[in-house]
mmCIF file of C-alpha atoms and ligand atoms in Angstrom:
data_model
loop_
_atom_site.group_PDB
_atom_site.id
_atom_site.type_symbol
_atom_site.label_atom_id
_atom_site.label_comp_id
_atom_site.label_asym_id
_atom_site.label_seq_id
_atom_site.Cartn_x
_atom_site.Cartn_y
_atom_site.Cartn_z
ATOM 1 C CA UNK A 1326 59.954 -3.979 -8.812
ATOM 2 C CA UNK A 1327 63.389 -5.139 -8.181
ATOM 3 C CA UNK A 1328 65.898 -3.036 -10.097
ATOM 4 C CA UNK A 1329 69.285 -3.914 -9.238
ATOM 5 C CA UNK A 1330 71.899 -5.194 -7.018
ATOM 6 C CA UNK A 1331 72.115 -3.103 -3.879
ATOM 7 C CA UNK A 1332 74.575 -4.707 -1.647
ATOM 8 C CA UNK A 1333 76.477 -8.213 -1.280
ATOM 9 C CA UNK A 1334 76.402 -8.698 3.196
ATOM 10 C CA UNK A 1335 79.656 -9.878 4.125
ATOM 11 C CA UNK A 1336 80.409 -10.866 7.141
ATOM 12 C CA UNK A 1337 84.404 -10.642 8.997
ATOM 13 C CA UNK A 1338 85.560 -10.999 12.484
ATOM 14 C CA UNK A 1339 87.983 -7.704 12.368
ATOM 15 C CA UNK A 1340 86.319 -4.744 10.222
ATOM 16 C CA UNK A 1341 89.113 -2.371 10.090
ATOM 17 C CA UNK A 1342 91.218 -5.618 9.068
ATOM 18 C CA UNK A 1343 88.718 -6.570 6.281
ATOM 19 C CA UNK A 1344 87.977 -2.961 5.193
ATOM 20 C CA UNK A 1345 92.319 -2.609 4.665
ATOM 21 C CA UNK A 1346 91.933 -5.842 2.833
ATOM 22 C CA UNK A 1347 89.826 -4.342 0.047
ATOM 23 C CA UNK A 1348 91.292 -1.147 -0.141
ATOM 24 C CA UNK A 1349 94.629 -2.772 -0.452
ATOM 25 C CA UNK A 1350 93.908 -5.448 -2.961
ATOM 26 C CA UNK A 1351 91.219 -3.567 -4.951
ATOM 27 C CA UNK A 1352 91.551 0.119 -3.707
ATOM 28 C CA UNK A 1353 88.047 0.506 -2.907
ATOM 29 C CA UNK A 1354 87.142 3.099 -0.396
ATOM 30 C CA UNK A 1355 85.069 2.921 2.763
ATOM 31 C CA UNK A 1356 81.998 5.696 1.282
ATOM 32 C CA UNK A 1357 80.214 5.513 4.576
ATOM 33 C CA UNK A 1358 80.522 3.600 8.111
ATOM 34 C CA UNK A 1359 78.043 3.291 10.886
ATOM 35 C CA UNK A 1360 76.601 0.924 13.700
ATOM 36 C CA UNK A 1361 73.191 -0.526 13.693
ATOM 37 C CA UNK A 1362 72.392 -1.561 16.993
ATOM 38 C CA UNK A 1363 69.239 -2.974 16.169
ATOM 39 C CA UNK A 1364 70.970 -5.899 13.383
ATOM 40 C CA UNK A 1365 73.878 -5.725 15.950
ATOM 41 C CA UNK A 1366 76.455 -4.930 13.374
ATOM 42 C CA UNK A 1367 79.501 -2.383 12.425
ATOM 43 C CA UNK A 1368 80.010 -2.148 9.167
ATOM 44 C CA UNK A 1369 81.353 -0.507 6.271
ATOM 45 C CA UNK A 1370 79.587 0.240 2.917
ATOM 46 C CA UNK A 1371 81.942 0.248 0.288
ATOM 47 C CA UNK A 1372 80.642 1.934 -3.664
ATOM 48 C CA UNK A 1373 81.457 -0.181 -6.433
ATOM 49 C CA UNK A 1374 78.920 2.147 -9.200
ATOM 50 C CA UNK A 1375 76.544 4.635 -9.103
ATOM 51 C CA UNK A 1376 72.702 3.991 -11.126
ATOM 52 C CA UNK A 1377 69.975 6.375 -11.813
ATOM 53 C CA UNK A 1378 67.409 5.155 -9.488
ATOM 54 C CA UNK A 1379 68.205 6.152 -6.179
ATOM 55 C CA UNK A 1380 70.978 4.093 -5.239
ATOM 56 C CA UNK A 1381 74.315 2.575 -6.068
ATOM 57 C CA UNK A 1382 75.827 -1.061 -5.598
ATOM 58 C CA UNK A 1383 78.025 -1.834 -2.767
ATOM 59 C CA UNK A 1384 79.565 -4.191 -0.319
ATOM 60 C CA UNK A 1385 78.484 -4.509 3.340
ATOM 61 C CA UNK A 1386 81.509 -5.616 5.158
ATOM 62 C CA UNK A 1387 79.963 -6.584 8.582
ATOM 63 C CA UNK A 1388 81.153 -7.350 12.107
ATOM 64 C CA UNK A 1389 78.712 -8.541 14.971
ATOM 65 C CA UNK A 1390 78.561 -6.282 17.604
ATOM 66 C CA UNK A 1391 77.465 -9.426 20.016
ATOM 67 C CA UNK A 1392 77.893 -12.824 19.409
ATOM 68 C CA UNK A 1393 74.192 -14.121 19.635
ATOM 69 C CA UNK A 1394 73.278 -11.158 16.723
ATOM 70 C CA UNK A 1395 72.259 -12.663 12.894
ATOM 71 C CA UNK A 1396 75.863 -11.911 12.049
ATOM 72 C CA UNK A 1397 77.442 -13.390 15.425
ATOM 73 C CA UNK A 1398 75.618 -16.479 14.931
ATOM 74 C CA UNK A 1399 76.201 -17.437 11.156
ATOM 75 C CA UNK A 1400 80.362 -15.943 12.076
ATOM 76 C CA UNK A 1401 80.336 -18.585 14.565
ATOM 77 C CA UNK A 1402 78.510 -21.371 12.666
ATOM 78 C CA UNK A 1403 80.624 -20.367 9.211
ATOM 79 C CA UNK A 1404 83.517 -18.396 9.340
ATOM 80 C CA UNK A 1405 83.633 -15.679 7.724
ATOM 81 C CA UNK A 1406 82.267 -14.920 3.787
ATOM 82 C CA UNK A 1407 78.854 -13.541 1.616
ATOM 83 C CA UNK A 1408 76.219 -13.467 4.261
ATOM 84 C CA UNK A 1409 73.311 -12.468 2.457
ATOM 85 C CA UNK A 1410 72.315 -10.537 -1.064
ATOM 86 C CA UNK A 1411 70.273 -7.380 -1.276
ATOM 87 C CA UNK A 1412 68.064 -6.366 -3.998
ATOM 88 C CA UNK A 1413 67.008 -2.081 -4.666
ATOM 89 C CA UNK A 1414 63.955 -0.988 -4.920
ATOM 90 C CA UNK A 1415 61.700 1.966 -4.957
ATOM 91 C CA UNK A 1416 58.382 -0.096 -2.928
ATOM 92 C CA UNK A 1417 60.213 -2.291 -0.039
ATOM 93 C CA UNK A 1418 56.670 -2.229 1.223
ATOM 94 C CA UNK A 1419 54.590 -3.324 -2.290
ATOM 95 C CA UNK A 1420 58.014 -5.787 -2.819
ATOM 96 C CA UNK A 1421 57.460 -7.080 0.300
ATOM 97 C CA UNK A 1422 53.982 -7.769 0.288
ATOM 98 C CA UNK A 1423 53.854 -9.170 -3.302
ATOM 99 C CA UNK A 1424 56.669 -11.950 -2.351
ATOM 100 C CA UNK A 1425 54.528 -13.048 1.117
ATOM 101 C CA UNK A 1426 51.735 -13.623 -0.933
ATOM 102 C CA UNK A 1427 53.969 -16.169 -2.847
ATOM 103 C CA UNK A 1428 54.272 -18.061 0.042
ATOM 104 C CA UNK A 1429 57.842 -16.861 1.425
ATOM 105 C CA UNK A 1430 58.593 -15.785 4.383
ATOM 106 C CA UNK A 1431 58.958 -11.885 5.070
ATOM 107 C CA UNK A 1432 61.489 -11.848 8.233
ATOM 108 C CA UNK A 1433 59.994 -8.236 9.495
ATOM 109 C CA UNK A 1434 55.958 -7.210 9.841
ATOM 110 C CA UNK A 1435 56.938 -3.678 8.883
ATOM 111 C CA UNK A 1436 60.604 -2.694 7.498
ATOM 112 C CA UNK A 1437 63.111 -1.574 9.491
ATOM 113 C CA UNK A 1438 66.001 0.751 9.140
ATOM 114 C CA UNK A 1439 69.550 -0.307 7.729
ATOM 115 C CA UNK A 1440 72.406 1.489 6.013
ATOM 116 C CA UNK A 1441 72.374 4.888 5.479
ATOM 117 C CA UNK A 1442 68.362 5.838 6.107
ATOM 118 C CA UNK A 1443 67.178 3.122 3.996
ATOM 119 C CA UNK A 1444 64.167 0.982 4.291
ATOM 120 C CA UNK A 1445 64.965 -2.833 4.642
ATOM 121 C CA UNK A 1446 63.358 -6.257 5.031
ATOM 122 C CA UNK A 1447 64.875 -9.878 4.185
ATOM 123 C CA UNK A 1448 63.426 -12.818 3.446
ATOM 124 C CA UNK A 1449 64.236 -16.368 4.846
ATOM 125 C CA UNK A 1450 67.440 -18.354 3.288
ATOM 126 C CA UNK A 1451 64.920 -21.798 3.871
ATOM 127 C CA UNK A 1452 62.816 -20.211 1.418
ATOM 128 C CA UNK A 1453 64.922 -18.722 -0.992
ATOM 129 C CA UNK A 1454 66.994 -21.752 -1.956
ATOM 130 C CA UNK A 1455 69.470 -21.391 0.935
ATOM 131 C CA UNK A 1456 70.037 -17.386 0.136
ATOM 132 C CA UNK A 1457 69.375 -15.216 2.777
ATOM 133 C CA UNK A 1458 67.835 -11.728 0.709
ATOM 134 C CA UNK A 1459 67.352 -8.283 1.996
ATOM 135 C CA UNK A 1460 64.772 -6.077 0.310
ATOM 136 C CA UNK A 1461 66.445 -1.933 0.305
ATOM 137 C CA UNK A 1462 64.951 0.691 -0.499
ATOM 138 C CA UNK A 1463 67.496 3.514 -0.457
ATOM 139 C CA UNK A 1464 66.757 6.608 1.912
ATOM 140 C CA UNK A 1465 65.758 9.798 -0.466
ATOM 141 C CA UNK A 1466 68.850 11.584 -1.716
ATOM 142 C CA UNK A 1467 69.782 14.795 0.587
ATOM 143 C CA UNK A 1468 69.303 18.381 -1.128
ATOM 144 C CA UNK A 1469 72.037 19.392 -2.873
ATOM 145 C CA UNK A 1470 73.676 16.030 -3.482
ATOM 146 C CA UNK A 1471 71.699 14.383 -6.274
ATOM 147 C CA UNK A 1472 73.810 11.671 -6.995
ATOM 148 C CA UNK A 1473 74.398 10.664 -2.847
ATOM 149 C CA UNK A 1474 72.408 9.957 -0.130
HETATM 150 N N1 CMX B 171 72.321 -17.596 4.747
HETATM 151 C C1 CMX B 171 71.824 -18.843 4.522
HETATM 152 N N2 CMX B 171 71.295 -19.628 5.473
HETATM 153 C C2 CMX B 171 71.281 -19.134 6.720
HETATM 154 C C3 CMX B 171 71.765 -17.854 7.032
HETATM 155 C C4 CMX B 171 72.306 -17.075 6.000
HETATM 156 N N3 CMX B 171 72.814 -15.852 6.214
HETATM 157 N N4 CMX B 171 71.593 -17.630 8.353
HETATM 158 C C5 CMX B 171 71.043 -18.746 8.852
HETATM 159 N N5 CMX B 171 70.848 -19.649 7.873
HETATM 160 C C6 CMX B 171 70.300 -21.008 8.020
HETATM 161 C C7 CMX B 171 71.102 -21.784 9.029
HETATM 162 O O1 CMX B 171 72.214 -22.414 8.418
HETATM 163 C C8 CMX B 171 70.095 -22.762 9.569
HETATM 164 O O2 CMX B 171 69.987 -23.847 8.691
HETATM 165 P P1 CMX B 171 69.951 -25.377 9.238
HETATM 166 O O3 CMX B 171 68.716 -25.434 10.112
HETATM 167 O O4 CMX B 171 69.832 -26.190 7.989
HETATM 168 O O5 CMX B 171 71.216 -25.553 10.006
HETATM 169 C C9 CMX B 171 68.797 -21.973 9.538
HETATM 170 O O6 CMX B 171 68.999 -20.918 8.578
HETATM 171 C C10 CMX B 171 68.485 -21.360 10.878
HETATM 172 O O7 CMX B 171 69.639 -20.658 11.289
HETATM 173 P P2 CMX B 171 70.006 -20.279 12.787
HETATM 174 O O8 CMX B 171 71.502 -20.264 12.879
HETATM 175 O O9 CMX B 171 69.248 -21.119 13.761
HETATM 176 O O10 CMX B 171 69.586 -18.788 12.881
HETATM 177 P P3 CMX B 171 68.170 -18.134 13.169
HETATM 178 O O11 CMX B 171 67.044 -18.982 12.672
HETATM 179 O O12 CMX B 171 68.149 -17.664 14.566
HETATM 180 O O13 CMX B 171 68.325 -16.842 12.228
HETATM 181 C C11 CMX B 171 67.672 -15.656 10.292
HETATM 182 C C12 CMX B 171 68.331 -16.943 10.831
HETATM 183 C C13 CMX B 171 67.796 -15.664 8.776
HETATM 184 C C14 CMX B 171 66.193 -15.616 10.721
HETATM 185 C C15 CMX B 171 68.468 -14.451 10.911
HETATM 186 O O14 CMX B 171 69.815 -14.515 10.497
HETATM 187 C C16 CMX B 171 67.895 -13.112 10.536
HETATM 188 O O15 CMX B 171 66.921 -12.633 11.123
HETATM 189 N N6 CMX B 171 68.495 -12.417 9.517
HETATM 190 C C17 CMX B 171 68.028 -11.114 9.092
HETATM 191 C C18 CMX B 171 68.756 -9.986 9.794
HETATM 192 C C19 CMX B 171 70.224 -9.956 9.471
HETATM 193 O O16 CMX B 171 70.797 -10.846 8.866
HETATM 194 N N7 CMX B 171 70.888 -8.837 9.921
HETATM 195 C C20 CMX B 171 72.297 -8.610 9.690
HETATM 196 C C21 CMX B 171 72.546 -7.813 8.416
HETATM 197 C C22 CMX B 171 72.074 -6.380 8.572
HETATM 198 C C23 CMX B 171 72.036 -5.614 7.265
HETATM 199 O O17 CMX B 171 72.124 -6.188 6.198
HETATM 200 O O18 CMX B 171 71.917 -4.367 7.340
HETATM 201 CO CO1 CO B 172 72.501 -5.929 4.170
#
């Protein structure tokens, strides 16, 4: 079941530029930074609230690592702005399998790792009225830290 927002993708051209942006205007702060290779992306999740269910709701502020990357491409296509939506939940595999059997395209066989641990799979924006949507389930919380992961 999806259970909440999990992230809004958006993509920049300058990261540290776009990250300043929102702590400046909004004073939001960067909770965690990394580089996924494999979606060819840096980016920067930024916390807007905490839930109960294993996760929070952020922004993904993301910059292509190489231009022919999902990110490059749309950048490129675009300009910059709210690449795709991502919906929690606790089964990114049942999810998953439920919507294919609806008759949408599932982007990934198996799920594949994004922010922070997690588990993640989108489906295709032809499909989904022009919305690209990732799937997220959040990586377990680490002992000791309850509310974080
Ligand atoms: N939102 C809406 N529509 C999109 C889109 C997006 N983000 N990206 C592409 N499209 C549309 C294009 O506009 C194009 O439409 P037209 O044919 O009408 O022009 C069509 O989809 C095909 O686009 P394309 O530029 O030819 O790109 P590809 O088909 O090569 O790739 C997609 C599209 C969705 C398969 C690819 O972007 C993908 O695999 N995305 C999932 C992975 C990803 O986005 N990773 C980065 C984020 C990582 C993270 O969140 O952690
Ligand atoms: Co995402």
């Amino acid at each position: 079941m999806l259970t909440r927002i999990d992230h809004i993708g958006i993509a920049c051209h300058d990261l540290d530029r776009t990250v300043e942006f929102y702590r400046a205007t909004y004073g939001f702060e960067v909770f965690h930074s990394e580089v996924n290779e494999e979606q060819g992306v840096r980016e920067a999740m930024i916390r807007i609230n905490g839930t109960s269910d294993g996760g929070a709701s952020y922004l993904q502020l993301l910059e292509p690592t190489r231009p022919d990357s999902a990110v490059g491409k749309w950048l490129a296509k675009n300009g910059e702005g709210v690449h795709h939506i991502a919906f929690g939940t606790e089964d990114v595999d049942g999810d998953a399998d439920d919507i294919r059997g609806k008759g949408v395209r599932v982007l990934y066989d198996e799920p594949r790792t994004g922010s922070m641990g997690s588990r993640i799979t989108f489906l295709h924006p032809k499909d989904c009225h022009g919305v690209l949507t990732e799937l997220v389930t959040a990586a377990p919380p680490a002992p000791g830290t309850p509310d974080e992961h």
